[in-house]
Backbone as numpy.savetxt, mean C-alpha at the origin, in Angstrom:
# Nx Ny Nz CAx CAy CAz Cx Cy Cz
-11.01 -72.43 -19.17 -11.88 -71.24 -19.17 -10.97 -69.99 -19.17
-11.46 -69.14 -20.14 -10.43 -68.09 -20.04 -10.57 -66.98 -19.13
-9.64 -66.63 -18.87 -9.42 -65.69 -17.51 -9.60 -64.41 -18.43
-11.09 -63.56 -17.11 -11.18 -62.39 -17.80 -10.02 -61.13 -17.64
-10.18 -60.31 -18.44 -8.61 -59.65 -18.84 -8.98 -57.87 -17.50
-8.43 -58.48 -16.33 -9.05 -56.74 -15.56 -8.84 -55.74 -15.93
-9.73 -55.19 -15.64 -9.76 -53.72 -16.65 -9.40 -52.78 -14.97
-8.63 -51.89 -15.60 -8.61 -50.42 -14.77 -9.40 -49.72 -14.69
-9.64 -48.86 -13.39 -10.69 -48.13 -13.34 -10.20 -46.52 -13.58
-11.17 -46.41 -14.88 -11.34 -45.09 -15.18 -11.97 -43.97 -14.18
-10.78 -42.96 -13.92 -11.56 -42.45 -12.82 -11.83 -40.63 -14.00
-13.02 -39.89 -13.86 -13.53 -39.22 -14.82 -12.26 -37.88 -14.28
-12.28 -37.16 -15.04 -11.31 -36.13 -14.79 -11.43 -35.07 -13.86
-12.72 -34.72 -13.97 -13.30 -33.93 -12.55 -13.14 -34.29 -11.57
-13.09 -35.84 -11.43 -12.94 -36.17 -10.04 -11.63 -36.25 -9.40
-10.83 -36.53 -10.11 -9.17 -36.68 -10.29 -9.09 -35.51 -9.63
-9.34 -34.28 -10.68 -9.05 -33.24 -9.91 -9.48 -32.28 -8.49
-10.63 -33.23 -8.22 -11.60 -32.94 -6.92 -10.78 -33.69 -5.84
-9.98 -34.75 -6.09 -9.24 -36.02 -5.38 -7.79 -35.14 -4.88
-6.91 -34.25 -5.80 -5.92 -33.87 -5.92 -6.40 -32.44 -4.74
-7.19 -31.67 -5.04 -7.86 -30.71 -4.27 -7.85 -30.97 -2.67
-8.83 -32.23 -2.61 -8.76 -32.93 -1.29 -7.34 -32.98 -0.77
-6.07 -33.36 -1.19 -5.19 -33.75 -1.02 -4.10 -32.76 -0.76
-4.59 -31.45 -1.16 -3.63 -30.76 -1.33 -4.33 -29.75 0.42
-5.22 -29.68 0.73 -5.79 -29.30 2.26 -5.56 -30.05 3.25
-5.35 -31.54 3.15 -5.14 -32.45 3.98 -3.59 -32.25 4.12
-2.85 -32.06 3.15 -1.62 -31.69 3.02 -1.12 -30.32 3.81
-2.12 -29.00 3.83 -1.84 -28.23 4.49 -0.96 -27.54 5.96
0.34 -27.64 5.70 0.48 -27.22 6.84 -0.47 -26.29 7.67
0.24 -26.44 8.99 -1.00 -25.48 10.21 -1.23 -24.34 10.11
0.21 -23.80 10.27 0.55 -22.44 9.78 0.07 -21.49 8.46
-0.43 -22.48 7.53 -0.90 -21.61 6.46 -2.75 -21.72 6.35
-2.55 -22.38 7.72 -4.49 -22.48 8.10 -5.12 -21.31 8.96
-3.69 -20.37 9.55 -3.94 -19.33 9.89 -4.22 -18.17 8.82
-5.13 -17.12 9.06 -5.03 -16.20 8.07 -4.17 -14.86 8.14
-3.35 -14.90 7.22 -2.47 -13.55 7.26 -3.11 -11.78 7.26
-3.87 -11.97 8.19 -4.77 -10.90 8.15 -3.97 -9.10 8.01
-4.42 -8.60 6.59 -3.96 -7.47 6.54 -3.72 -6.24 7.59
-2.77 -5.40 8.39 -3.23 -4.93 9.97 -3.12 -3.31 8.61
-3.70 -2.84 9.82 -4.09 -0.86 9.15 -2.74 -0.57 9.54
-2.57 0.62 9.14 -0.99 1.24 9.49 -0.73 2.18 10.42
-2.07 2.47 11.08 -2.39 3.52 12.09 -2.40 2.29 13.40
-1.35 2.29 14.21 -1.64 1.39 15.31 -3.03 1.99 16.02
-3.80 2.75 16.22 -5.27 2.35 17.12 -6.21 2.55 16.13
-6.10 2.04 14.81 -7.34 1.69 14.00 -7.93 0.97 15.13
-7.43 -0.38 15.15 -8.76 -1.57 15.89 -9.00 -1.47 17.43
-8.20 -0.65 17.83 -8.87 0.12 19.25 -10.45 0.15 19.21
-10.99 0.86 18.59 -12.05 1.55 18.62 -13.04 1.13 17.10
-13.98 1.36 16.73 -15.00 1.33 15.57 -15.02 3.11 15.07
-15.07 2.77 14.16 -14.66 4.44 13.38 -15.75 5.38 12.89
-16.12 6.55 13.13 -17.52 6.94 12.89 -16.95 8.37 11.97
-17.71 8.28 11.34 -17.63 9.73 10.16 -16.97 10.85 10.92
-17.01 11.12 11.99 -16.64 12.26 13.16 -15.27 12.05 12.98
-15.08 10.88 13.71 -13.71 10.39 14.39 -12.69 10.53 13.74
-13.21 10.21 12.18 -12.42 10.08 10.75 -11.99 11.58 10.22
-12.92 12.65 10.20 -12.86 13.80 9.99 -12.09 14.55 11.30
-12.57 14.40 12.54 -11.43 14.76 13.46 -9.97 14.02 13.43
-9.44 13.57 12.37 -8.21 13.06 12.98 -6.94 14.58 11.67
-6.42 14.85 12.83 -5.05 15.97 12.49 -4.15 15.43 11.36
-4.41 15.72 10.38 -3.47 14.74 9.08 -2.86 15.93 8.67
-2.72 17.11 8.60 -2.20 18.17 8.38 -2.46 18.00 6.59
-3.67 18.66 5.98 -4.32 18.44 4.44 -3.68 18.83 3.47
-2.62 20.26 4.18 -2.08 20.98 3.23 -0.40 21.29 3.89
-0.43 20.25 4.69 1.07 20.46 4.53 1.86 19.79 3.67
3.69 20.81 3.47 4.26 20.49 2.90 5.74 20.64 2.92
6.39 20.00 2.36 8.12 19.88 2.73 8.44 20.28 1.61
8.87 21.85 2.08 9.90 22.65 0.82 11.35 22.01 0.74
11.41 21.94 -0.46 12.82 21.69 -0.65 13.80 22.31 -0.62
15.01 21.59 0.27 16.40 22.27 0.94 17.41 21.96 0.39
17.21 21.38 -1.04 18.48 21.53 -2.22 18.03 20.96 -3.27
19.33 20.96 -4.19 19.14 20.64 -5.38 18.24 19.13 -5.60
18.64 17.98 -5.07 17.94 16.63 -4.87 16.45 17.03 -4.18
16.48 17.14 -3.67 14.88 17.90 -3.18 13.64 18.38 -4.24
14.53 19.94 -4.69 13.95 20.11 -5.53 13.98 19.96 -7.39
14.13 18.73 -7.44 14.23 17.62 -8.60 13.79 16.74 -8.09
12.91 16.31 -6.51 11.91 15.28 -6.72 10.45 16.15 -6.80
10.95 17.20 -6.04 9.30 17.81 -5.69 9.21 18.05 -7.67
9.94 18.65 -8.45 9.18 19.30 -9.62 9.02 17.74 -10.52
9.86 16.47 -10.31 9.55 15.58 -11.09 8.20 15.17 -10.46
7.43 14.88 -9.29 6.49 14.78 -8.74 5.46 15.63 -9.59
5.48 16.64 -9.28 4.41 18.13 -9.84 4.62 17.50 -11.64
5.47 17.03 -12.05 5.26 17.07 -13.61 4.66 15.90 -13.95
4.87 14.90 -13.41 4.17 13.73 -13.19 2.53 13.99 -12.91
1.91 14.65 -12.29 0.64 14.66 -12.16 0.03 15.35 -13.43
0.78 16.17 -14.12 -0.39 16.77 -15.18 -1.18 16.01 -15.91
-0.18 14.83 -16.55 -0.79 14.09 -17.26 -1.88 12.91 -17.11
-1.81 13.04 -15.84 -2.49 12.60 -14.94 -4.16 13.34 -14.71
-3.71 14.61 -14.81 -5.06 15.24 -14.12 -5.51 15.47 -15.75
-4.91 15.10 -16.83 -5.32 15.50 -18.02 -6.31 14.67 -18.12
-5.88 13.42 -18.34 -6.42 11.89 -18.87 -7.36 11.36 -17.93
-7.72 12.05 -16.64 -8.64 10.96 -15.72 -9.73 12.02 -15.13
-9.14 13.26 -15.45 -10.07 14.46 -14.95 -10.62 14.66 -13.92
-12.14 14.01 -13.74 -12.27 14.11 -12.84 -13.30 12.66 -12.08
-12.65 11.47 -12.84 -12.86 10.40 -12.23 -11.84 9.60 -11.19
-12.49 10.06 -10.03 -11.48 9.99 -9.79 -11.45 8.36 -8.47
-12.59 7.76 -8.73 -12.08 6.52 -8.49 -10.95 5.87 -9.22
-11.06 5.81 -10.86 -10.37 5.64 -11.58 -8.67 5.97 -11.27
-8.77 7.25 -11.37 -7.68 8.08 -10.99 -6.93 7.46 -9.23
-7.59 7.02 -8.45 -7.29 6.72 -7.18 -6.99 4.63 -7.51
-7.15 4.29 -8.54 -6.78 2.63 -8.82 -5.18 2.70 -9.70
-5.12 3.84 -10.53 -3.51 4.23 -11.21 -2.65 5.00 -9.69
-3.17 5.46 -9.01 -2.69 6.09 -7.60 -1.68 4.70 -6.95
-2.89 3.89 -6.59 -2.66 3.27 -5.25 -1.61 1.87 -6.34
-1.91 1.77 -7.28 -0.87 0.76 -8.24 0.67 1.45 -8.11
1.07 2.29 -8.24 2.18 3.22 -8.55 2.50 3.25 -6.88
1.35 3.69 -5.94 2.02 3.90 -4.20 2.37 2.60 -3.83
2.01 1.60 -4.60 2.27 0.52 -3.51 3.87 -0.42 -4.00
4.42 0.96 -5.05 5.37 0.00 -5.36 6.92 0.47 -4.53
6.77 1.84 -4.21 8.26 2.26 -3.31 8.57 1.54 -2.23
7.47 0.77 -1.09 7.52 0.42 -0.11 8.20 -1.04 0.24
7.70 -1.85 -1.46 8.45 -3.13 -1.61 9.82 -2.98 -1.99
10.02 -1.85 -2.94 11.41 -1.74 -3.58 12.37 -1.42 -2.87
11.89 -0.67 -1.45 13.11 -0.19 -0.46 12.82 -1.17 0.17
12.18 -2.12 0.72 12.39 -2.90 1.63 12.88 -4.05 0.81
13.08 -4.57 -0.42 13.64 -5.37 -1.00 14.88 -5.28 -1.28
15.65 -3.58 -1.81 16.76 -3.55 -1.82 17.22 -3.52 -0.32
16.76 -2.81 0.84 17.34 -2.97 2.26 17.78 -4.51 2.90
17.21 -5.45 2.35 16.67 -6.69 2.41 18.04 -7.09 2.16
18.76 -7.00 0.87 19.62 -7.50 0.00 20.82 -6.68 0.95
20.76 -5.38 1.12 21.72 -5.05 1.89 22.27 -5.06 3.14
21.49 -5.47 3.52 21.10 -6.24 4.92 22.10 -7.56 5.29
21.36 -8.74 4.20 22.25 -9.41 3.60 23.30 -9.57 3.56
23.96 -8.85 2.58 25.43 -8.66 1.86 26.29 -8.62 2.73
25.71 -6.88 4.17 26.60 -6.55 5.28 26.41 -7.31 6.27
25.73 -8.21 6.36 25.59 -8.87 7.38 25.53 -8.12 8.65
24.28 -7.15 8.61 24.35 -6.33 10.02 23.07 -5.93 9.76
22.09 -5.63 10.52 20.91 -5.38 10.87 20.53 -3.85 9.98
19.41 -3.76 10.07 18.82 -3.19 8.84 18.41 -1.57 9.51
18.46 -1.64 10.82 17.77 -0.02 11.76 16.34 -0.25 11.72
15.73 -1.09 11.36 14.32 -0.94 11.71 13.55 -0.65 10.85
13.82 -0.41 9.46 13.41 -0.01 8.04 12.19 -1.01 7.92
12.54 -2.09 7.40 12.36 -3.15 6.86 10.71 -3.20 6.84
10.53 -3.56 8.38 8.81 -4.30 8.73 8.10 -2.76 7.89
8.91 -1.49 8.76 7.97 -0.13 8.07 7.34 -0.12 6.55
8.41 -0.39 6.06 8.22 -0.26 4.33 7.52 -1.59 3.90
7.48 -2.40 4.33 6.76 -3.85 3.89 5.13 -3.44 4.25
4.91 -2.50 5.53 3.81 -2.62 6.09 2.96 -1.41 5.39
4.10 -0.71 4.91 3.59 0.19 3.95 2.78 -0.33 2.72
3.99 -0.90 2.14 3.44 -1.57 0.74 2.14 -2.40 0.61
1.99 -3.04 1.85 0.73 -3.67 2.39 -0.46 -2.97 2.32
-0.20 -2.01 2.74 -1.58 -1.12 3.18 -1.62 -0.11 2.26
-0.79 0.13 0.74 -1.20 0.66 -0.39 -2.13 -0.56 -0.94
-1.59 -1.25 -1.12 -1.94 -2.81 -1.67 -3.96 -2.60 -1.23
-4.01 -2.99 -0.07 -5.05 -2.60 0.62 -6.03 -1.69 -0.54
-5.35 -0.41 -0.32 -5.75 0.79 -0.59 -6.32 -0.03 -2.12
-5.95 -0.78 -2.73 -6.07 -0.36 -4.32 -7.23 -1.76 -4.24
-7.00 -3.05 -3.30 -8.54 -3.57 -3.30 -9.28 -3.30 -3.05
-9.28 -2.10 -2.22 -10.68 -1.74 -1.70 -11.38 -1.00 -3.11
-10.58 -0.01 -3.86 -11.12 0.58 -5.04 -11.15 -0.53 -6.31
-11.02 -1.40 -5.79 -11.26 -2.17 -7.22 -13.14 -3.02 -7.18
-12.92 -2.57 -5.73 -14.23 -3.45 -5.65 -15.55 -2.20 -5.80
-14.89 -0.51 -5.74 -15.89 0.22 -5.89 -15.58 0.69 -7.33
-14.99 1.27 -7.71 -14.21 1.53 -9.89 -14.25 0.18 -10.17
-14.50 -0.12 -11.52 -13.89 -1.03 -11.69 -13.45 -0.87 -13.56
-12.34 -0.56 -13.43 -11.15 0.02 -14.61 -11.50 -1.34 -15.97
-11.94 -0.57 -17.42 -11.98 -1.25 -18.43 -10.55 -2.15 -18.98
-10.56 -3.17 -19.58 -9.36 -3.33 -20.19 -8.35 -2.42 -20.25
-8.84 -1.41 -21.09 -7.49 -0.80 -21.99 -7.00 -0.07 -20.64
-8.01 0.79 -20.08 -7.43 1.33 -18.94 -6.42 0.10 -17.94
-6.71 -0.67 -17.33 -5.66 -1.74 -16.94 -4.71 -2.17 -17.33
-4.30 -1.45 -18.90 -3.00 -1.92 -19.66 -2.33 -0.90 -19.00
-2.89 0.29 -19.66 -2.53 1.97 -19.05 -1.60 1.56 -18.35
-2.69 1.16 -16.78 -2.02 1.12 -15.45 -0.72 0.55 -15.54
-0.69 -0.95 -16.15 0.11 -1.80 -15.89 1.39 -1.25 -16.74
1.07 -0.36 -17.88 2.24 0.11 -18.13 3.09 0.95 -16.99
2.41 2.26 -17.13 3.22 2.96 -15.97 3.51 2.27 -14.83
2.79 1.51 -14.14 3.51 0.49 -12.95 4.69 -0.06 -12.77
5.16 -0.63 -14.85 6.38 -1.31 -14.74 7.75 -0.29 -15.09
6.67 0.97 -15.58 7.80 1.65 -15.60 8.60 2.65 -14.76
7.19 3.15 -13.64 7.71 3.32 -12.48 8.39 2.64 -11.44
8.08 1.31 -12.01 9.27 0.24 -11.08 10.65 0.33 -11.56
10.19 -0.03 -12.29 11.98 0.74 -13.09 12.98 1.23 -12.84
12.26 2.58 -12.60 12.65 3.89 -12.67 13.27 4.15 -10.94
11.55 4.06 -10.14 12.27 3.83 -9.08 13.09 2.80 -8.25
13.31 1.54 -8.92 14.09 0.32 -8.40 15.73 1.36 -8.74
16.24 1.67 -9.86 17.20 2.40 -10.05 17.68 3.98 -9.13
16.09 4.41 -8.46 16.51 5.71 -7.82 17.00 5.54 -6.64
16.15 4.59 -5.71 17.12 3.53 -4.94 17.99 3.22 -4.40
18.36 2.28 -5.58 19.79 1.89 -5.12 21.03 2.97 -5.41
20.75 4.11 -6.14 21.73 5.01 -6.20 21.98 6.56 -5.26
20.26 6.61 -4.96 20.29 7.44 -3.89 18.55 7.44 -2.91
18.63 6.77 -1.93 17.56 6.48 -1.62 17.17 7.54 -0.59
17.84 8.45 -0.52 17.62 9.24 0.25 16.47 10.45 -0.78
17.04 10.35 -1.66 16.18 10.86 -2.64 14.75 10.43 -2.81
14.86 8.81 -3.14 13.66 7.96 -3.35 12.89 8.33 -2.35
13.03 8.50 -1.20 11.91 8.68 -0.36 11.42 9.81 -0.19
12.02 10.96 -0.88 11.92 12.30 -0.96 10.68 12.48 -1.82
11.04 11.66 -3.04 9.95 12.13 -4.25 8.61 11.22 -3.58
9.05 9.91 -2.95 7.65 9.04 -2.57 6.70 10.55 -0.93
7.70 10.72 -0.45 7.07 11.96 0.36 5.88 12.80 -0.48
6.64 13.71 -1.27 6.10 14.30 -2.89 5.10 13.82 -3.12
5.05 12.52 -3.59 4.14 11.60 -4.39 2.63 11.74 -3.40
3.15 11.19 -2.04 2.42 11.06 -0.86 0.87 12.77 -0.83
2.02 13.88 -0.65 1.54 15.01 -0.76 0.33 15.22 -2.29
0.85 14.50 -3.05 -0.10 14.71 -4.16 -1.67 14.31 -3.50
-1.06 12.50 -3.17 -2.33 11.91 -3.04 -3.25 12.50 -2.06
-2.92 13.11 -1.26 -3.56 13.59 0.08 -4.76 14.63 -0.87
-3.58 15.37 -1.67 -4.35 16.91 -2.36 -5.77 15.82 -3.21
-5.56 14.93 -4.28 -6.22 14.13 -4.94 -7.28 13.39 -4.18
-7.33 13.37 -2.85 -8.49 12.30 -2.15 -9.25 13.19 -1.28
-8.54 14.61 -0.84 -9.66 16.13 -0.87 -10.45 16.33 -2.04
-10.00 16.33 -2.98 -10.82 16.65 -4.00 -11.59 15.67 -4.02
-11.25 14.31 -3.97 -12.13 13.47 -3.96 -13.55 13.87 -2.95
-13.07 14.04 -1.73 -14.32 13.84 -0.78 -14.94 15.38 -1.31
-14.82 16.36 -2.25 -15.12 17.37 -2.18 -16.24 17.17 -3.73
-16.16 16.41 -4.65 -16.85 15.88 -5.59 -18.19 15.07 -4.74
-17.85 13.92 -3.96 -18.95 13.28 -3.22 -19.71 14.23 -2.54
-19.14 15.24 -1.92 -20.36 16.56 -1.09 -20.51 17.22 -2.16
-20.81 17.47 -3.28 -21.31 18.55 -4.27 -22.07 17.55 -4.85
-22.13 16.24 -4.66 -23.16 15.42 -5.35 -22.41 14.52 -6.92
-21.48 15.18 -6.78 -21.13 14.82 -8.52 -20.23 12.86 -8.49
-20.16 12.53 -7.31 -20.14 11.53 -6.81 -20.90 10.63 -6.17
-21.27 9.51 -6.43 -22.49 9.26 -5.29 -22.07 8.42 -4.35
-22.50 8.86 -3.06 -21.69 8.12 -1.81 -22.46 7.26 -1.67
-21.78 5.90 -2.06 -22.36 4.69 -1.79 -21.91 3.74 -0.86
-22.30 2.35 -0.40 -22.08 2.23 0.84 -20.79 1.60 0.59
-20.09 1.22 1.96 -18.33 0.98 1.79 -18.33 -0.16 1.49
-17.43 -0.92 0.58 -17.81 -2.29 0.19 -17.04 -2.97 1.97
-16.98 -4.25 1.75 -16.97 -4.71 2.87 -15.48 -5.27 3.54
-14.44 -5.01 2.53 -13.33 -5.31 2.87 -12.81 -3.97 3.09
-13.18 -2.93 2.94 -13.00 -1.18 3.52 -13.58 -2.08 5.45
-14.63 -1.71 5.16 -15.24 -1.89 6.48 -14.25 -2.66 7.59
-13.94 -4.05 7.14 -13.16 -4.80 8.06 -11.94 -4.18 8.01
-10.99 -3.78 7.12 -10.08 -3.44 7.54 -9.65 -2.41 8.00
-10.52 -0.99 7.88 -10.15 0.35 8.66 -10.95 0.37 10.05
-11.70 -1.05 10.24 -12.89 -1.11 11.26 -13.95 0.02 11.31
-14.49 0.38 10.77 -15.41 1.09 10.09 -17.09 0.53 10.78
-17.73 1.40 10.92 -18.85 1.05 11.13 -20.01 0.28 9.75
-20.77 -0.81 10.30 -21.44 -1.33 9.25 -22.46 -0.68 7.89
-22.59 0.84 8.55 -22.82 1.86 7.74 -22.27 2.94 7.29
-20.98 2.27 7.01 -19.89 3.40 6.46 -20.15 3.68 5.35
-19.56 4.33 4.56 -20.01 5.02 3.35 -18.64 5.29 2.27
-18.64 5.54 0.92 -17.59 5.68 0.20 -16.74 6.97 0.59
-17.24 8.17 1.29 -16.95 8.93 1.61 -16.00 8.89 2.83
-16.43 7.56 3.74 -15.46 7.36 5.25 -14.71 6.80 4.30
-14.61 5.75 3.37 -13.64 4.79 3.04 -12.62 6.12 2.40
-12.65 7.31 1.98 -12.04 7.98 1.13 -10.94 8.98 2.60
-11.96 8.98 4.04 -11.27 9.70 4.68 -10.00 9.02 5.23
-10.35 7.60 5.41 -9.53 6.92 5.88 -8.27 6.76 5.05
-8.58 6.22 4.02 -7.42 6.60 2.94 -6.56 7.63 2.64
-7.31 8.90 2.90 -6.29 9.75 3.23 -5.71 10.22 4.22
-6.15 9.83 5.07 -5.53 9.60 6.64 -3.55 8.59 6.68
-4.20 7.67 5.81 -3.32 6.44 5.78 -1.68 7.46 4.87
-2.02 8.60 3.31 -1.87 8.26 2.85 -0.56 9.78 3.74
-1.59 10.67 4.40 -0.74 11.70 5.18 -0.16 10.92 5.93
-0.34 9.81 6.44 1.04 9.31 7.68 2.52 8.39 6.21
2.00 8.02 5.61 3.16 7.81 4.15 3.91 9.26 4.12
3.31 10.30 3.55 3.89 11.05 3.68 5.00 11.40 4.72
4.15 11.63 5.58 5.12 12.11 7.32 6.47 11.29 7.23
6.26 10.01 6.86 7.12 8.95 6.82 8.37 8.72 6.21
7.54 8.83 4.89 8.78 8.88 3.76 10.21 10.45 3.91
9.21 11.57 3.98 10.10 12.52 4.30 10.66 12.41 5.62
10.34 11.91 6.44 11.17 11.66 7.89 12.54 10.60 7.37
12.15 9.65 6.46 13.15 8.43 6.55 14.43 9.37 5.93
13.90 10.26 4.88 14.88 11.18 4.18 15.84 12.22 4.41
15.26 13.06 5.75 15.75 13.56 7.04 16.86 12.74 7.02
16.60 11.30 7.82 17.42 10.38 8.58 18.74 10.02 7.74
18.05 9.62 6.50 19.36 9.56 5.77 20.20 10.43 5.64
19.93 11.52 5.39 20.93 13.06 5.45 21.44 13.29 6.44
21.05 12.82 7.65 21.61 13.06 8.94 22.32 12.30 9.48
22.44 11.07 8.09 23.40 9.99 9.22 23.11 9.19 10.25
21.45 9.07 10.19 21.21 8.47 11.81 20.25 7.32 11.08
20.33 6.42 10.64 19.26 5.58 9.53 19.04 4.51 10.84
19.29 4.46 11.80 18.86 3.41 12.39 17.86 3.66 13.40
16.48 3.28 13.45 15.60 3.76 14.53 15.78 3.39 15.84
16.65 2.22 15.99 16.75 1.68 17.81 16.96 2.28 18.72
17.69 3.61 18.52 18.22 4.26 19.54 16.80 5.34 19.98
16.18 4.88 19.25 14.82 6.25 19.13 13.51 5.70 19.27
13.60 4.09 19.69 12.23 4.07 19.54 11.89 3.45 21.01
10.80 3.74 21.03 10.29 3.63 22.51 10.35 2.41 23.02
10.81 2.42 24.34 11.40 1.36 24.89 10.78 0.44 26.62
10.71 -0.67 26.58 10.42 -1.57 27.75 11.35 -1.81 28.29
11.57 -1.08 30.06 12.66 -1.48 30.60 13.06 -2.82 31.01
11.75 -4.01 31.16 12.21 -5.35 31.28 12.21 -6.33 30.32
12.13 -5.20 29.18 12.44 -6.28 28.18 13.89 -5.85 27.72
14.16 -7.16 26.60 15.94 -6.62 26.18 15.62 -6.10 24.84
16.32 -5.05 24.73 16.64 -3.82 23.29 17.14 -5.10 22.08
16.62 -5.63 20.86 16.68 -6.51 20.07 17.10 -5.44 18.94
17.88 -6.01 18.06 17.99 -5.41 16.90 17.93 -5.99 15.86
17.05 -5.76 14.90 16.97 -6.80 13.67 17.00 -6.18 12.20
């Protein structure tokens, strides 16, 4: 009697890949079962729940500004100022739009100095002054900045090439300003900073004349500036510029530091007497 010939079991391809799925969660380390939850850059965001008041009372100084005290100075402030025309040409006065080419372009100085610091860090084998987490946590919370507007604009094709052009070419540009004088780089990102502040007044100043309509905050605004459940596009816009005046403060402070020779924050930052002074 002949022996029947076993056949393999065909398993359908969907399921294969439903099988591999399974496998790859079961596989999960622990650590990546935690969620890397984005933090705000204002340490007492999550203190408190944020109310239209609170947001409008906070001291961001709207119209301040850092004149320039030489030649490097002023060759970031006027490359800054020349940089926006074309800007205010082409997007006018949309300015969600205008605030998604913003926050693409802000969120790229914060990786590039903390990537080249990273490398130099590295090389010298000596601790970095405290740079590092700042500028990462920066880049984070531009990052932030540009999901939250993607979920209220939402930019056509061609416009998203736009973006993605200038993005790579402001990476570029500033990956090279950098590493040759970063004392500079943070000068013009200061600059840059000052624009956006001026650009997200105008913003909230379009939504109160009506020519905007304040609609409600989508919901990843809400959780992450902790925002009340009836926040509005208008809080999501104050907060943002709240975020974008402490960049500012920042970048021109780091630039200070460099000119002064003092690039390391340890000696300056506030301190626990029973704990031990770490440097990383």
């Amino acid at each position: 009697m002949a022996k029947l010939a076993k056949q393999d079991t065909v398993i359908p391809a969907t399921t294969q890949k439903q099988l591999e799925q399974d496998s790859l969660v079961e596989d999960m380390p622990r650590e990546l079962k935690v969620p890397m939850t984005p933090l705000p850059i204002r340490a007492d965001t999550m203190e408190r729940q944020w109310k239209t008041n609170d947001l409008e009372s906070l001291d961001i100084g709207v119209k301040k500004h850092r004149k320039p005290e030489n030649i490097a100075d002023t060759i970031a402030y006027y490359a800054v100022k020349s940089a926006r025309k074309p800007t205010d040409i082409f997007f006018r006065n949309k300015y969600l739009h205008r605030s998604v080419m913003l926050e693409v372009v802000a969120a790229v100085p914060g990786m590039v100095g903390a990537l080249i610091r990273h490398i130099k860090s590295l090389q010298g084998m000596r601790h970095d002054g405290g740079w590092i987490g700042h500028l990462l946590h920066e880049a984070e919370n531009e990052r932030m900045h540009l999901m939250t507007w993607m979920e209220v604009g939402k930019p056509v094709l061609w416009e998203r090439a736009l973006i993605a052009t200038v993005q790579t070419g402001f990476f570029a540009i500033f990956s090279i300003l950098y590493m040759f004088s970063p004392r500079t780089a943070h000068r013009v990102v200061g600059y840059l900073e000052e624009e956006a502040v001026t650009s997200y007044t105008h913003f909230i100043k379009e939504i109160d004349a009506g020519r905007i309509e304040n609609v409600k905050a989508p919901d990843i605004a809400i959780a992450y500036w902790n925002l009340e459940e009836t926040a509005t596009l208008r809080d999501v816009v104050l907060a943002v510029r709240a975020d974008e005046a402490l960049h500012r403060d920042t970048n021109h402070h780091f630039s200070d530091r460099i000119r002064a020779g003092r690039e390391s924050l340890f000696e300056d930052l506030e301190h626990t007497e029973n704990k031990p002074r770490i440097k990383y």
